[in-house]
Short mmCIF file of N, CA and C and ligand atoms in Angstrom, two decimals:
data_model
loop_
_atom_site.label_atom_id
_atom_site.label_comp_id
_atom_site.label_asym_id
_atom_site.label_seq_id
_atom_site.Cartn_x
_atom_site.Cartn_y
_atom_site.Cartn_z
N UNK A 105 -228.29 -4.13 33.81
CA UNK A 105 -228.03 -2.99 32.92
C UNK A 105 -226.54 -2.90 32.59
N UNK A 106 -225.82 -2.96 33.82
CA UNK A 106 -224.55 -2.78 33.20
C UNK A 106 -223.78 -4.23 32.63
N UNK A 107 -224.27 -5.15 32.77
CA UNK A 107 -223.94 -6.76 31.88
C UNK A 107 -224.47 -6.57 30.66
N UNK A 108 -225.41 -5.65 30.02
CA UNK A 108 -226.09 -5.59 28.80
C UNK A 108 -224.68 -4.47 28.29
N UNK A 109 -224.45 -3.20 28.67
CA UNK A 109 -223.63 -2.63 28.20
C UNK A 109 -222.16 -3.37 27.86
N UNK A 110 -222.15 -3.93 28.71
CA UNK A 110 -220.42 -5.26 28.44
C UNK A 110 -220.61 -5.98 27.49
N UNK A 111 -221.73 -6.07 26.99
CA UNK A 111 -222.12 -7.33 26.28
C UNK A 111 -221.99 -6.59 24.76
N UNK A 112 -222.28 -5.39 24.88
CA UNK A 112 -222.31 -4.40 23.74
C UNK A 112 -221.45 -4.17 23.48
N UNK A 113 -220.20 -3.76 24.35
CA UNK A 113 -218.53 -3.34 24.08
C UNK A 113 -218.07 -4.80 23.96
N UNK A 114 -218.67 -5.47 24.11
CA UNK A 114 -217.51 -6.78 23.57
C UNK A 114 -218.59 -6.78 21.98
N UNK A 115 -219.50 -6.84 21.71
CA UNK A 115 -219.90 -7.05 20.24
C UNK A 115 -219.37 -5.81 19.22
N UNK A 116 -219.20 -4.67 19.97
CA UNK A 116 -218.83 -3.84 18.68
C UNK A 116 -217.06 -3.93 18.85
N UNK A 117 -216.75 -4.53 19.87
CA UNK A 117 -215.23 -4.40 19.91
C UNK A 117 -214.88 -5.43 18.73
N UNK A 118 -215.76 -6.79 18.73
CA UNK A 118 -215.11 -8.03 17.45
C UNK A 118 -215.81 -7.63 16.86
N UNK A 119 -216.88 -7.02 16.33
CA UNK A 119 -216.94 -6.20 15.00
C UNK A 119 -215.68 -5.65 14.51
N UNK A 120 -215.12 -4.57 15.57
CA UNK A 120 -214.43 -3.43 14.75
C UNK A 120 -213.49 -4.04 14.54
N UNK A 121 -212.81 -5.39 15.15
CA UNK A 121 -211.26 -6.29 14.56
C UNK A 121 -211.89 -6.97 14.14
N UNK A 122 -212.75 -7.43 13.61
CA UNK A 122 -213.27 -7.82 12.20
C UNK A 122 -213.39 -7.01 10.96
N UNK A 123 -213.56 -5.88 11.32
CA UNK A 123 -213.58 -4.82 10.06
C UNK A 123 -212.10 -4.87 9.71
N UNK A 124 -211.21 -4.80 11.31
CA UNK A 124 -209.89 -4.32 10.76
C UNK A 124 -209.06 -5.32 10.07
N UNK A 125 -209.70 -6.68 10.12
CA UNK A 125 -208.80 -7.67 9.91
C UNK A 125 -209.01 -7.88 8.23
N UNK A 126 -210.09 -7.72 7.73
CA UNK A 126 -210.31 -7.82 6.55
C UNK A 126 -210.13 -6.76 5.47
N UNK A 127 -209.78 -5.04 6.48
CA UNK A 127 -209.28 -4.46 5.56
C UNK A 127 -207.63 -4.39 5.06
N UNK A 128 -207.13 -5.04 6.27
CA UNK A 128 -205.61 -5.33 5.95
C UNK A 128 -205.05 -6.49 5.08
N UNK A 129 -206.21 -7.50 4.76
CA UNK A 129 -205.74 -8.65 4.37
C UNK A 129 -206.30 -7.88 2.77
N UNK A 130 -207.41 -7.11 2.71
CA UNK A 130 -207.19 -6.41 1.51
C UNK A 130 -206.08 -5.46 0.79
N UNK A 131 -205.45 -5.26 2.06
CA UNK A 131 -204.26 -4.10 1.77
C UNK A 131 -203.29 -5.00 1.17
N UNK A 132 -203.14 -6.32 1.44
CA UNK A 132 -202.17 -7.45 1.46
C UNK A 132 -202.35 -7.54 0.19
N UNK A 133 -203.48 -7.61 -0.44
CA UNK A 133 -203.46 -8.56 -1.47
C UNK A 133 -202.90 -7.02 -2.86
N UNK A 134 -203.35 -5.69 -2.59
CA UNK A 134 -202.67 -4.86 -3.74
C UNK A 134 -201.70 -4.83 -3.66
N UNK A 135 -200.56 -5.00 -2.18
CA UNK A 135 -199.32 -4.34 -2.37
C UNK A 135 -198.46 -5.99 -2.80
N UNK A 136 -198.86 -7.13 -2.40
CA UNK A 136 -198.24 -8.28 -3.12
C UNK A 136 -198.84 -8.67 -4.78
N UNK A 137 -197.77 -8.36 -5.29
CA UNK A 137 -197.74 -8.04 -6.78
C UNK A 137 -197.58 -9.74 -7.61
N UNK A 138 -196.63 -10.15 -7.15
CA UNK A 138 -196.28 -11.61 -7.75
C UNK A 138 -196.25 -12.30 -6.51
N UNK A 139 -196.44 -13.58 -6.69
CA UNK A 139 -196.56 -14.19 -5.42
C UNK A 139 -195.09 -15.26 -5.49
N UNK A 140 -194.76 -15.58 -4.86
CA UNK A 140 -193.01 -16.37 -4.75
C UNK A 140 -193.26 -17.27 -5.22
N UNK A 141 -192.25 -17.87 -6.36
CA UNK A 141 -192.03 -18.89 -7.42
C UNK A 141 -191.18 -20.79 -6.73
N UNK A 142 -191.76 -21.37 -6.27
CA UNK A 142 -191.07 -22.32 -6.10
C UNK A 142 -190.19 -22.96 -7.18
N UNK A 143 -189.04 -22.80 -6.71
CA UNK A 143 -187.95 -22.96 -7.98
C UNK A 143 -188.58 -24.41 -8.57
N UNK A 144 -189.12 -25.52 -7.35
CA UNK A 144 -189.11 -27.05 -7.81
C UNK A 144 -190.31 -27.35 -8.53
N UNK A 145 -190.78 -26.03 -8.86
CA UNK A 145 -192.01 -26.05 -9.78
C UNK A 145 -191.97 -25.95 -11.29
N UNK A 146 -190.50 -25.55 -11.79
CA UNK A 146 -190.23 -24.82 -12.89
C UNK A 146 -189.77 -26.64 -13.55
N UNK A 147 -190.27 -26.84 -14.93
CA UNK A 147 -189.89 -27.69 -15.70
C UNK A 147 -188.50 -27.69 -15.90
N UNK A 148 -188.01 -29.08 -15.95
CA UNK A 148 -186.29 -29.00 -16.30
C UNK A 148 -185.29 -28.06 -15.07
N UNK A 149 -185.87 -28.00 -14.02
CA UNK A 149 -184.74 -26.95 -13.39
C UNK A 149 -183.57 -28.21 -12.60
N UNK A 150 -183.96 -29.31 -12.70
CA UNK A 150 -182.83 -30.30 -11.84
C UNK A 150 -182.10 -30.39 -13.00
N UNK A 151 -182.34 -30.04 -14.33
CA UNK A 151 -180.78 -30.56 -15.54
C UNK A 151 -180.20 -29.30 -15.63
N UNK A 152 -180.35 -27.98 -14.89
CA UNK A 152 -180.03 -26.57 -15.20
C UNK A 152 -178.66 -26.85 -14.40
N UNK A 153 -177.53 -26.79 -14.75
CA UNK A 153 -176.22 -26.74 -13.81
C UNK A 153 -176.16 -25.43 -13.23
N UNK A 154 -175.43 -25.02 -12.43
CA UNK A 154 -175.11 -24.40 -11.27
C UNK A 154 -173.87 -23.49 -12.47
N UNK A 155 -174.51 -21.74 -12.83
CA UNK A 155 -172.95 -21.94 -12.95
C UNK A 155 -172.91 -20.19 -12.75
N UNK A 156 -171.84 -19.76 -12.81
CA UNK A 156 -170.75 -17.97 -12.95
C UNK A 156 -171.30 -17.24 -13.82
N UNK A 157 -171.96 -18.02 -15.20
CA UNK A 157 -171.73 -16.48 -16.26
C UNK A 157 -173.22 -16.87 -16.99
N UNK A 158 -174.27 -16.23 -17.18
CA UNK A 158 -175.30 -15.78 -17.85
C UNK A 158 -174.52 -15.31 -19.19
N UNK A 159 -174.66 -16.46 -20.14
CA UNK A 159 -174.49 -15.56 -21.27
C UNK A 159 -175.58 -16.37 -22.55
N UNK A 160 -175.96 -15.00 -22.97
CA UNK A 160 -177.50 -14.62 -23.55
C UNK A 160 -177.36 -14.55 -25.34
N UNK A 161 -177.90 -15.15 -25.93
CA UNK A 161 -177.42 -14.27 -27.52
C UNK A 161 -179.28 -14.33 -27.50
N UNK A 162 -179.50 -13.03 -28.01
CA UNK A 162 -180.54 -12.46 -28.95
C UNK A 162 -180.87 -12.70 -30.32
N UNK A 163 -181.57 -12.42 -30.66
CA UNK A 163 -182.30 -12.64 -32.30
C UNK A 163 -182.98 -11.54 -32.82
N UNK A 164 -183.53 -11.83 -34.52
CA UNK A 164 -184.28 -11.02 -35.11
C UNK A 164 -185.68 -11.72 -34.38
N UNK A 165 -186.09 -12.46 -34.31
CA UNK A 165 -186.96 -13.37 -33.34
C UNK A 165 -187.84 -12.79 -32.51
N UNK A 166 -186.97 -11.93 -31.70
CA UNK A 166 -187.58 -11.36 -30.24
C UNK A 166 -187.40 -12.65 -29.39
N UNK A 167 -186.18 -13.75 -29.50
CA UNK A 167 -186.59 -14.61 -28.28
C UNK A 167 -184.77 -14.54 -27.84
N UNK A 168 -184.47 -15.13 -26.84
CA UNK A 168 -183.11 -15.06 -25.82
C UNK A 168 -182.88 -16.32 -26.34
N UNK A 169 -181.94 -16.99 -26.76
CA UNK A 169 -181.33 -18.78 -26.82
C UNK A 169 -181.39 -19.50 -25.66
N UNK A 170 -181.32 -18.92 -24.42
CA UNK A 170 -181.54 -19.64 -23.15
C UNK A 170 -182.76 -18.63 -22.25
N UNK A 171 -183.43 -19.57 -21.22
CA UNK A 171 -184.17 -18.76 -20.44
C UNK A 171 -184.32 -19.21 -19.29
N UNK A 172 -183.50 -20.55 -19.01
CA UNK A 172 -183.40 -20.82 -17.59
C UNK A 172 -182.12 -21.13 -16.61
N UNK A 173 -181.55 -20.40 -15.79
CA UNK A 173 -180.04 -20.50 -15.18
C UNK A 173 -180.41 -20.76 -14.09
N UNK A 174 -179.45 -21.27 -13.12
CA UNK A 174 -179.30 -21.86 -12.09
C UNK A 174 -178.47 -20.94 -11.22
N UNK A 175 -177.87 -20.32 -10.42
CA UNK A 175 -176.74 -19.50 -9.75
C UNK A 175 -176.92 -19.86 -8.09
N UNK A 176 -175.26 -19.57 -7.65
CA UNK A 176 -175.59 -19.22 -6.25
C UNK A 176 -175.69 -17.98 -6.01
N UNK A 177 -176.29 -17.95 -4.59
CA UNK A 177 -176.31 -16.46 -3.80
C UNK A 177 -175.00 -15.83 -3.22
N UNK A 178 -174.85 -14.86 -3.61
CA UNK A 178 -173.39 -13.81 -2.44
C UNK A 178 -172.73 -14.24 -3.86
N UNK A 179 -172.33 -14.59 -4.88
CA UNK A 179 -171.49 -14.78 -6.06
C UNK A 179 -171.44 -14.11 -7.30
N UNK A 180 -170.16 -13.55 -7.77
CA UNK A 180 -170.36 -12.72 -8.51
C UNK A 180 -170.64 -13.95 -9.86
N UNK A 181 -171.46 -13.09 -10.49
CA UNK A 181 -172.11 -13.48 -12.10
C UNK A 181 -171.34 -12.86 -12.56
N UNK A 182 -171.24 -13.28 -13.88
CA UNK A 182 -170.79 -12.46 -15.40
C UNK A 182 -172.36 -12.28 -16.19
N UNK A 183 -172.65 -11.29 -16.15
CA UNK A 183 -174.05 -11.32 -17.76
C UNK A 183 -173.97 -10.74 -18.96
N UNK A 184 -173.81 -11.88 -19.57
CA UNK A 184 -173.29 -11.17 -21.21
C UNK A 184 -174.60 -11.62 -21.93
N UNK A 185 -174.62 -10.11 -22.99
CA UNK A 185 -175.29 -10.34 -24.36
C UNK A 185 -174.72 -10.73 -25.48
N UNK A 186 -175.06 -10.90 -26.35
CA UNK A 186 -174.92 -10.80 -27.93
C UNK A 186 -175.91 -10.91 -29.02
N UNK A 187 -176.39 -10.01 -29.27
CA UNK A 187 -176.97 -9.66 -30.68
C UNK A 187 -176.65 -10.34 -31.86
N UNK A 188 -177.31 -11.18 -31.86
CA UNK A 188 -177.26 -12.56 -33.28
C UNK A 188 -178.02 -11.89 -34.22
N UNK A 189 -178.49 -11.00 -34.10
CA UNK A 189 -179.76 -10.65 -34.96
C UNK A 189 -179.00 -10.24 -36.67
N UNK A 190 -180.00 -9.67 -37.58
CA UNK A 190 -179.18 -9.40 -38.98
C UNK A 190 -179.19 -8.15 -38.87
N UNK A 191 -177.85 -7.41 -39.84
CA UNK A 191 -177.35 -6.25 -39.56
C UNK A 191 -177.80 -5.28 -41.12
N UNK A 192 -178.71 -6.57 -41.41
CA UNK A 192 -179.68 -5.50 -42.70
C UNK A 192 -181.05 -5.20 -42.35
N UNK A 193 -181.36 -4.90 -43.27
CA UNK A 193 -183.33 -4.58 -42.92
C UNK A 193 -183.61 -3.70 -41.88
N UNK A 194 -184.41 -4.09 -41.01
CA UNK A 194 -184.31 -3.17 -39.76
C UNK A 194 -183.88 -3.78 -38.77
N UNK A 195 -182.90 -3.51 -38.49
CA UNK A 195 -181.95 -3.64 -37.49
C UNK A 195 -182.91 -3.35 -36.01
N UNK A 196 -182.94 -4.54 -35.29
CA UNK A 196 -183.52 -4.85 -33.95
C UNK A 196 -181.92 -4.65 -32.43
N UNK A 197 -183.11 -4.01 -31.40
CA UNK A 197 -181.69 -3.69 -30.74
C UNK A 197 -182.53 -4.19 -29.62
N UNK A 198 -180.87 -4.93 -28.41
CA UNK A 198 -182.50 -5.88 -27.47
C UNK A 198 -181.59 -5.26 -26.37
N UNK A 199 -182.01 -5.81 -25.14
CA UNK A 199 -181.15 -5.73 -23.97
C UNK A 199 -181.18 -6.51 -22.73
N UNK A 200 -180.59 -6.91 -21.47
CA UNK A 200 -181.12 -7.71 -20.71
C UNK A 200 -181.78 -7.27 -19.17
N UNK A 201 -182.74 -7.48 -18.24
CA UNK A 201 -182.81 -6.47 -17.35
C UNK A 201 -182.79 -7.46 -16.39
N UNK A 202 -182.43 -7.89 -15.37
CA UNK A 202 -182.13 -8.55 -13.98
C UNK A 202 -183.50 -8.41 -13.08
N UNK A 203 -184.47 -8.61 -12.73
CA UNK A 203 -185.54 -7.78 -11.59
C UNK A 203 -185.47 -8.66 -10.39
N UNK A 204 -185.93 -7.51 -9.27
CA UNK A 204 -185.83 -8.42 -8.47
C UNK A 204 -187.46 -9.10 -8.07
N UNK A 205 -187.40 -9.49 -7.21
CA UNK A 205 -188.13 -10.68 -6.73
C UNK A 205 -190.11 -10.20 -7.26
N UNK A 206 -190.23 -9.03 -6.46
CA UNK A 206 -191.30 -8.51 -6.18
C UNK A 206 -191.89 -7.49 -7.24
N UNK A 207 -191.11 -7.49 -8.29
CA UNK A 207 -191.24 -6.32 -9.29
C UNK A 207 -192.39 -7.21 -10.33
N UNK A 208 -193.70 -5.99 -10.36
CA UNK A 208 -194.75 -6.03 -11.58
C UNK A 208 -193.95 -5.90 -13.21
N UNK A 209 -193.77 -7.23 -13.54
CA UNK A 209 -193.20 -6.96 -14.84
C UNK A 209 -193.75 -6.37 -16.23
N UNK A 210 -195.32 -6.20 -15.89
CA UNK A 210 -195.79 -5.15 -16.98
C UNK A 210 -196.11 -3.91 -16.93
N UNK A 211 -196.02 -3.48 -15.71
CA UNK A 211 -196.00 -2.38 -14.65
C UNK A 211 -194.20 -1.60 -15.47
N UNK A 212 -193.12 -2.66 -14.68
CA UNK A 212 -192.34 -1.89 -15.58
C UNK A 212 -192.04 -1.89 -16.97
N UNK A 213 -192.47 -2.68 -17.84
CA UNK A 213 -192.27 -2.53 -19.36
C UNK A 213 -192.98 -1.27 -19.66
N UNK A 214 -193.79 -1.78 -19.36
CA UNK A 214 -195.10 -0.10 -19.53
C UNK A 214 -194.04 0.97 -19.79
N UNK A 215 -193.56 1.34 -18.44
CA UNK A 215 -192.29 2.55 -17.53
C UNK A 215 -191.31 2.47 -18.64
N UNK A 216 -190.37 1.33 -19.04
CA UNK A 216 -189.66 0.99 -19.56
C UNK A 216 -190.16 1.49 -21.25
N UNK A 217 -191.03 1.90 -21.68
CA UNK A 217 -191.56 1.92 -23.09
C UNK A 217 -190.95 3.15 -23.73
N UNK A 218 -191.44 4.10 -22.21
CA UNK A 218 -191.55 5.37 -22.62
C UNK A 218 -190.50 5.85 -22.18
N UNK A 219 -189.24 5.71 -21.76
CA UNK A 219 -187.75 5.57 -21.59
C UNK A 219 -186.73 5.54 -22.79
N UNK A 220 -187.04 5.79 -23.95
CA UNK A 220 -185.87 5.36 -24.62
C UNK A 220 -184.73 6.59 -24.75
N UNK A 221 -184.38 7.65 -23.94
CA UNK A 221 -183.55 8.57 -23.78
C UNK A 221 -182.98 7.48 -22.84
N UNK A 222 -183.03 6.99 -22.12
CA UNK A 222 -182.82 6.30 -21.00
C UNK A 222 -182.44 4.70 -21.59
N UNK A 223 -182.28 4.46 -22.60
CA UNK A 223 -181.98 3.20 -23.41
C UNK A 223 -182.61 2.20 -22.50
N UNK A 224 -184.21 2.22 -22.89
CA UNK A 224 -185.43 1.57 -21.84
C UNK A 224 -185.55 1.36 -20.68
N UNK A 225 -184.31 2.38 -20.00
CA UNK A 225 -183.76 1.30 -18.73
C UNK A 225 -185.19 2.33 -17.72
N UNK A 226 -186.23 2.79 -17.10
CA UNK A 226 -186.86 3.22 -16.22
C UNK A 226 -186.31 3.97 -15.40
N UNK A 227 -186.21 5.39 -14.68
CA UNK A 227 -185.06 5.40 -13.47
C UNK A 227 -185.94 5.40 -12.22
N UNK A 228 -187.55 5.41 -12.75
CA UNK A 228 -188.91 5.31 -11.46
C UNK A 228 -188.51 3.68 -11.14
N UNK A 229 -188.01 3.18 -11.37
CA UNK A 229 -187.72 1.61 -11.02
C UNK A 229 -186.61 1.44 -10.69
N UNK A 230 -185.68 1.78 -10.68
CA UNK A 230 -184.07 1.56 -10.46
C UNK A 230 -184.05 0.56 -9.39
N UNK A 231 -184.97 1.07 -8.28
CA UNK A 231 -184.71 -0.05 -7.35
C UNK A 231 -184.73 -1.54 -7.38
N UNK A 232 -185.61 -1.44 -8.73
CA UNK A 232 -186.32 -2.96 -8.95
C UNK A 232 -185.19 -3.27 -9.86
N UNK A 233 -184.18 -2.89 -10.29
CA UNK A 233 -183.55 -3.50 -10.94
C UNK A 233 -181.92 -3.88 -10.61
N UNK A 234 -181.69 -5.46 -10.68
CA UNK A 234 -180.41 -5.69 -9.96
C UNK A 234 -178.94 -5.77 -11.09
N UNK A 235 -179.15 -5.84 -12.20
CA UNK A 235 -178.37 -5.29 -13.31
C UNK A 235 -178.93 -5.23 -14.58
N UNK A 236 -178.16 -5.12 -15.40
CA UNK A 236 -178.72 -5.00 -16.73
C UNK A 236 -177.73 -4.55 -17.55
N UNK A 237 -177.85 -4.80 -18.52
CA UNK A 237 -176.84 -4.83 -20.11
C UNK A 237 -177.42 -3.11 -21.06
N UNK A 238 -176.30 -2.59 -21.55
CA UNK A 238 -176.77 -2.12 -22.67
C UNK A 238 -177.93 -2.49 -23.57
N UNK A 239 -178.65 -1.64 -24.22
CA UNK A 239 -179.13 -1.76 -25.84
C UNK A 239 -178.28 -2.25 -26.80
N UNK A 240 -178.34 -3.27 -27.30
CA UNK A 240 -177.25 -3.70 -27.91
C UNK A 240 -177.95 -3.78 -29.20
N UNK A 241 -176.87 -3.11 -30.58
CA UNK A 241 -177.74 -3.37 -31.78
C UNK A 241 -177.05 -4.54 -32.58
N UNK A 242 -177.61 -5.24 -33.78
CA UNK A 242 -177.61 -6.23 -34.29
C UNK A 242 -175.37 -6.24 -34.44
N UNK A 243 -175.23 -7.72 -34.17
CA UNK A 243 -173.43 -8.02 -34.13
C UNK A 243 -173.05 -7.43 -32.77
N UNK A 244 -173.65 -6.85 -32.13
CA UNK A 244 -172.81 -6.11 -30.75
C UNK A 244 -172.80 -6.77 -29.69
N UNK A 245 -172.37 -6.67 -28.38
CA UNK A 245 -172.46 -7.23 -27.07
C UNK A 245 -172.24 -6.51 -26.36
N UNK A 246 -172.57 -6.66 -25.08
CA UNK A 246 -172.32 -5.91 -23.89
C UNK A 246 -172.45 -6.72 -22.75
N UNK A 247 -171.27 -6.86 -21.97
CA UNK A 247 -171.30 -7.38 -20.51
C UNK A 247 -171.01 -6.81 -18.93
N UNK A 248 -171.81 -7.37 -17.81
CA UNK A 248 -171.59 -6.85 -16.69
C UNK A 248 -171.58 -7.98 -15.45
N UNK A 249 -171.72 -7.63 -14.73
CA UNK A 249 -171.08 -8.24 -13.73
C UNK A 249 -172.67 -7.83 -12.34
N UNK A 250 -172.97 -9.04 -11.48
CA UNK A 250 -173.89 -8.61 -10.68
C UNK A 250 -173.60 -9.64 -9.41
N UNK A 251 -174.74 -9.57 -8.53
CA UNK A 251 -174.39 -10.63 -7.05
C UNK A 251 -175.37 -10.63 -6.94
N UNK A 252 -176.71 -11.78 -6.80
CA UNK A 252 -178.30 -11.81 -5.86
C UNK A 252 -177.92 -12.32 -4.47
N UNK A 253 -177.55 -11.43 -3.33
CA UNK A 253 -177.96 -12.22 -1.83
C UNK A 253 -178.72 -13.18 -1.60
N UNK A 254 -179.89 -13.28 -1.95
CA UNK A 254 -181.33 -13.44 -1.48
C UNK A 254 -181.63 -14.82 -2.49
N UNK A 255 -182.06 -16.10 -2.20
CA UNK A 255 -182.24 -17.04 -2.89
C UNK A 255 -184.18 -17.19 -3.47
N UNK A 256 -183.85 -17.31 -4.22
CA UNK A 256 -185.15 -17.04 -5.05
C UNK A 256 -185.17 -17.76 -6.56
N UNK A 257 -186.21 -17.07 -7.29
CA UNK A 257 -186.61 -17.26 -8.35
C UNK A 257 -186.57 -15.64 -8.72
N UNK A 258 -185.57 -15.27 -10.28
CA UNK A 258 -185.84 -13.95 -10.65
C UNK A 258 -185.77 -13.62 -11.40
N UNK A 259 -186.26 -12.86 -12.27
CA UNK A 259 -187.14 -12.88 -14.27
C UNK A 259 -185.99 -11.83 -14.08
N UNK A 260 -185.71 -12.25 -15.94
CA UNK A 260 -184.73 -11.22 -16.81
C UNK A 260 -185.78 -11.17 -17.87
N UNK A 261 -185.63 -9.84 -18.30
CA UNK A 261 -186.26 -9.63 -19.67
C UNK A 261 -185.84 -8.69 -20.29
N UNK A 262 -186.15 -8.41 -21.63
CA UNK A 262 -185.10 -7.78 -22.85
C UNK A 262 -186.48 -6.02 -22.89
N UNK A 263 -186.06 -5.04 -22.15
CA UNK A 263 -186.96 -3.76 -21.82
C UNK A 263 -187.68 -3.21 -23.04
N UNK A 264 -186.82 -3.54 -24.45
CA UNK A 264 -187.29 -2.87 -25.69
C UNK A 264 -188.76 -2.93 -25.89
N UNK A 265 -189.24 -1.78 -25.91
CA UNK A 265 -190.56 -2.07 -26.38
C UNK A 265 -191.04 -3.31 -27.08
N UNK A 266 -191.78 -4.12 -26.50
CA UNK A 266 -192.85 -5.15 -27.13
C UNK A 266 -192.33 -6.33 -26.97
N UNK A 267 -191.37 -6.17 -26.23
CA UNK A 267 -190.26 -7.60 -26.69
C UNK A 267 -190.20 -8.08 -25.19
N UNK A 268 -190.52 -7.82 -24.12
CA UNK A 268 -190.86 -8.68 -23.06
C UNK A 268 -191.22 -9.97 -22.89
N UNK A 269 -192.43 -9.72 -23.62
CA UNK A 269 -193.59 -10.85 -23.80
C UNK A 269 -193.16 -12.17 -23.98
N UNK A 270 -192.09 -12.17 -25.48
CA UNK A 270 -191.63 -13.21 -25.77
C UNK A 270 -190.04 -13.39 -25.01
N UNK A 271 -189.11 -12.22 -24.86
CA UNK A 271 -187.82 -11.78 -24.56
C UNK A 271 -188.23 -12.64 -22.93
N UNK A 272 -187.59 -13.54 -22.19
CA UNK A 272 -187.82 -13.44 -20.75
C UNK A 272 -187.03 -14.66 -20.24
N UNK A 273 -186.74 -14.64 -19.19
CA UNK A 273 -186.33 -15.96 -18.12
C UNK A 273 -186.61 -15.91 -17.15
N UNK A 274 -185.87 -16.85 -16.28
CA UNK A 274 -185.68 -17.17 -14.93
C UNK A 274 -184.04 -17.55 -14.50
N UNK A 275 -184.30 -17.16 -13.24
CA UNK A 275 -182.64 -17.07 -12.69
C UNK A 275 -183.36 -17.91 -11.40
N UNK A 276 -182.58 -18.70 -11.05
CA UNK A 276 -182.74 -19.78 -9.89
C UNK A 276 -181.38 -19.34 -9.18
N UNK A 277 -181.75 -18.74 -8.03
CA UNK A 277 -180.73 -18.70 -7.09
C UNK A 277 -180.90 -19.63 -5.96
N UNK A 278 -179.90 -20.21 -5.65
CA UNK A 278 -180.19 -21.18 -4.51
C UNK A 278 -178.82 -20.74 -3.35
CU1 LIG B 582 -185.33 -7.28 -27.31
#
């Protein structure tokens, strides 16, 4: 009788860390959003040189002239824009946003849409963001200055409504 009861507390005991094990690996999978980018996966990243300054020119387009940089970690960057775009018709205004590693990038455009008092910048995200440029309108620029610790793979994209999609990069920190 009492070997039948042991036999019972050990079956509902690996039941219940079986229940628990599979509801955490479910918990795992909502709160990991993007999964980590192997830099040696990205096309062309061995001809990307190593360098100080991110600098970006924009278009009427919706696309960036470059979208893949190379940087070290602990080093200050320069990130400059410039607005190539035309300063007739309707004048397009873009900007650049830094994210870090783990950030849902349609999650914040979404955020970012409905921001424009906030010149798209989100402030429910601030955390997720490691610099970023002015709204810059067509002929203008704007530059800043940033540091990534942390070596990774990490998307820039231009916040203006709709212009993500095509607006985007990668930053290779090594
Ligand atoms: Cu833009």
């Amino acid at each position: 009788m009492k070997k039948d009861c042991l036999y019972l507390l050990i079956i509902f005991v690996l039941t219940a860390c079986g229940q628990g094990s599979t509801n955490q690996d479910d918990q795992q999978d909502t709160t990991i959003k993007t999964e980590a980018i192997d830099p040696r996966s990205i096309p062309g990243i061995d001809k990307v040189p190593i360098t100080d300054s991110i600098c970006l020119q924009a278009n009427d387009d919706m696309h960036f002239d470059k979208e893949l940089f190379k940087i070290k970690s602990n080093q200050k960057i320069v990130l400059r824009l410039k607005n190539v775009g035309s300063q007739r018709g309707m004048p397009m205004s873009h900007n650049v946003v830094i994210l870090q590693k783990d950030t849902d990038i349609a999650t914040f455009a979404e955020e970012a849409r409905s921001a424009k008092a906030k010149d798209y910048i989100p402030s429910k995200f601030a955390s997720s963001i490691i610099a970023n440029t002015k709204q810059v309108s067509a002929g203008k620029s704007d530059e800043t200055t940033f540091t990534i610790p942390k070596a990774g793979v990490y998307t820039f994209i231009c916040s203006f409504p709709g212009h993500w999609g095509s607006m985007q990069g990668q930053i290779i920190v090594e």
